[in-house]
Coordinates of C-alpha atoms in Angstrom, one line a residue:
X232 CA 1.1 -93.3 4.8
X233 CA 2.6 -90.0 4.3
X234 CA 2.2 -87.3 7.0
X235 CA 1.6 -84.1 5.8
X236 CA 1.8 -81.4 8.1
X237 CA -1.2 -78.6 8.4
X238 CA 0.3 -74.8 9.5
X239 CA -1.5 -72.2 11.0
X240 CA -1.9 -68.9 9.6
X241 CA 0.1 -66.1 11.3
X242 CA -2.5 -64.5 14.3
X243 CA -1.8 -63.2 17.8
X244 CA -5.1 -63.5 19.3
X245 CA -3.5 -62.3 23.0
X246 CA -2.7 -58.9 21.0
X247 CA -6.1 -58.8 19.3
X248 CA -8.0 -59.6 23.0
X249 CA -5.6 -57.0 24.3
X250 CA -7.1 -53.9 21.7
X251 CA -10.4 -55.0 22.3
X252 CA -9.9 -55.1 26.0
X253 CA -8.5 -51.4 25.7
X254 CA -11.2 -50.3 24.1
X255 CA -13.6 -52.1 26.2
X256 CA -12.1 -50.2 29.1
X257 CA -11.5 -47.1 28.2
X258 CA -14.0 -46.4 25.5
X259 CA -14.2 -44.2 22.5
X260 CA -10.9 -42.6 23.3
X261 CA -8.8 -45.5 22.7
X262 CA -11.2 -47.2 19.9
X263 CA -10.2 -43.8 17.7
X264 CA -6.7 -44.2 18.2
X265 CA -6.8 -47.9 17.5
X266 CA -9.0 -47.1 14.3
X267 CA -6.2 -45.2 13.4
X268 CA -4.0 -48.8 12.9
X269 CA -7.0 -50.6 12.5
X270 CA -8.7 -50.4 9.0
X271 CA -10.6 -52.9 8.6
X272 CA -12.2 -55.8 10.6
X273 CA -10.6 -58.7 8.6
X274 CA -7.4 -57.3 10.3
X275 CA -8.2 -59.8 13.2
X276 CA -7.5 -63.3 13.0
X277 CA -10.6 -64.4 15.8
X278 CA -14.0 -64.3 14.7
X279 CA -15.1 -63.2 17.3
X280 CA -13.1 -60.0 17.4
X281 CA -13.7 -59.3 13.8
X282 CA -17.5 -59.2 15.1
X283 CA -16.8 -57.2 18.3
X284 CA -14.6 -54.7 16.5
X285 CA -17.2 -54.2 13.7
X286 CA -19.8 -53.7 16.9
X287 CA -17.7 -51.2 18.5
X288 CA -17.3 -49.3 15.2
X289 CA -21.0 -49.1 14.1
X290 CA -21.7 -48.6 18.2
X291 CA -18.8 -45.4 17.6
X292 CA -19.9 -44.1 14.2
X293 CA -23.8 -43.9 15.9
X294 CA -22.3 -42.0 19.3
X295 CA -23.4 -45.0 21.3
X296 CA -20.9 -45.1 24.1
X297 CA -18.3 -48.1 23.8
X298 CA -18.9 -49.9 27.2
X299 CA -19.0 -53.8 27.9
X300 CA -22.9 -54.0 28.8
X301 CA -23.8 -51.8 25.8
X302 CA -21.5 -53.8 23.7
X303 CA -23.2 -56.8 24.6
X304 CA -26.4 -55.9 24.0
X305 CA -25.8 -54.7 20.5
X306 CA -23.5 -57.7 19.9
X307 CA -26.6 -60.1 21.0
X308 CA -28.8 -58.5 18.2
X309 CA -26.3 -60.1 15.4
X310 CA -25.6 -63.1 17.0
X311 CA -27.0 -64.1 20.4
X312 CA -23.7 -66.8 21.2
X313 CA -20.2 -66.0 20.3
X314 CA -18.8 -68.3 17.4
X315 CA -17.2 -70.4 20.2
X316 CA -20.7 -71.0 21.5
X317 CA -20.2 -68.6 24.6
X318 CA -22.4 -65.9 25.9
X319 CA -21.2 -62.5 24.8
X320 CA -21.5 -61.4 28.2
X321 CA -18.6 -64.2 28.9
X322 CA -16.4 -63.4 26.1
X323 CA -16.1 -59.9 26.4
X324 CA -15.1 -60.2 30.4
X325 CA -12.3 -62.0 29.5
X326 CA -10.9 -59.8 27.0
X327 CA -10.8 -57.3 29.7
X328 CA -9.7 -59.4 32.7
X329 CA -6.0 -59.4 31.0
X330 CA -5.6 -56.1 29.8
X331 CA -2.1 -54.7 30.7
X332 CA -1.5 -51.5 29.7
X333 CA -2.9 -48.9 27.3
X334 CA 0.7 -47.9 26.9
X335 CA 1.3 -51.1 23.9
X336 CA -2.3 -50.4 22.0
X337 CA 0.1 -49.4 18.9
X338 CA 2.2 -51.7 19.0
X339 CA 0.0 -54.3 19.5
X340 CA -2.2 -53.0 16.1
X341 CA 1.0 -53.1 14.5
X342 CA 1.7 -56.6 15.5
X343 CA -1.8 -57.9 14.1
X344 CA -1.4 -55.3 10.7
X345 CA 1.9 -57.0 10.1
X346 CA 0.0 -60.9 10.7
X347 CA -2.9 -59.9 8.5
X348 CA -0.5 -58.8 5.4
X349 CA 1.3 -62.2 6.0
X350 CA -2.0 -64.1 6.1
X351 CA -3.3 -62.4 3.1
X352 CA -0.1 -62.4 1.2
X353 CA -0.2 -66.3 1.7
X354 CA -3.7 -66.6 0.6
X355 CA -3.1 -64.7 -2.3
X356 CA -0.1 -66.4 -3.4
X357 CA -1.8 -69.6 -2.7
X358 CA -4.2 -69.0 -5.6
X359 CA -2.3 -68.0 -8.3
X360 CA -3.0 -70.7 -10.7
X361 CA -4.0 -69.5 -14.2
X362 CA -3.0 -65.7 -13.0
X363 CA -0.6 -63.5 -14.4
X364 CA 2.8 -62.3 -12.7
X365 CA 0.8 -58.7 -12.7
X366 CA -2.1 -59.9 -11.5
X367 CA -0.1 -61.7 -8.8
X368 CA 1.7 -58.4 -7.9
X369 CA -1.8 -56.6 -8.3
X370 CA -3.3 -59.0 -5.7
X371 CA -0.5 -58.2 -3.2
X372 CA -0.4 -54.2 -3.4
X373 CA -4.3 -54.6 -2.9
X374 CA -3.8 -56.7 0.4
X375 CA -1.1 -54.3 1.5
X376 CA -3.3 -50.9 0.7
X377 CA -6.4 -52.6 2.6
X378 CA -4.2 -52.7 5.9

């Protein structure tokens, strides 16, 4: 029987729970500057932080403050449990309980930006069957303008 082996995708979900902790704590303030890095949801790895960042960003864009009992209450309306099957409540507590310092929110965006190209990059030369070389290299620029 042969063994084949099954890799992860590249993620750092500690870096990803540490941005949304930041912004958890501290609000619109930090969410703008990690908007800044932060393009798009699909950035993140984690379900669940795809669907807490997109929260926070309608929650900013409609001047609703960004603070964790707010957050979970508009979170809840989407999707009453978290994709792990946790109460919202639950989840976002523990992004903040290991938050360590504002002072790395860039680099950790940068950290998750670079995983995300990688992961997409993969994905996209996973399916090249039947494409072009351009639309190969088309594919890629795409991925890399997105982030």
């Amino acid at each position: 029987m042969k063994h084949t082996e099954i890799k992860q995708l590249p993620n750092d979900v500690m870096a990803e729970n540490q941005i949304i902790g930041v912004c958890i704590l501290h609000g619109a303030e930090m969410f703008v500057k990690a908007k800044a890095w932060i393009t798009t949801a699909d950035i993140f790895y984690n379900e669940d932080n795809r669907q807490i960042w997109t929260t926070m960003l309608e929650m900013y864009e409609s001047g609703t403050p960004i603070e964790i009992t707010i957050l979970t209450r508009e979170i809840r309306k989407k999707t009453p449990l978290s994709f792990g099957g946790d109460s919202w409540a639950y989840v976002l507590l523990q992004k903040v309980e290991f938050v360590s310092s504002q002072i790395l929110l860039q680099h950790w965006c940068l950290a998750i930006i670079e995983d995300y190209i990688e992961r997409a990059s993969l994905t996209a030369l996973n399916d090249t069957k039947g494409k072009t070389a351009s639309e190969i290299t088309e594919s890629l620029n795409l991925t890399i303008k997105k982030a």
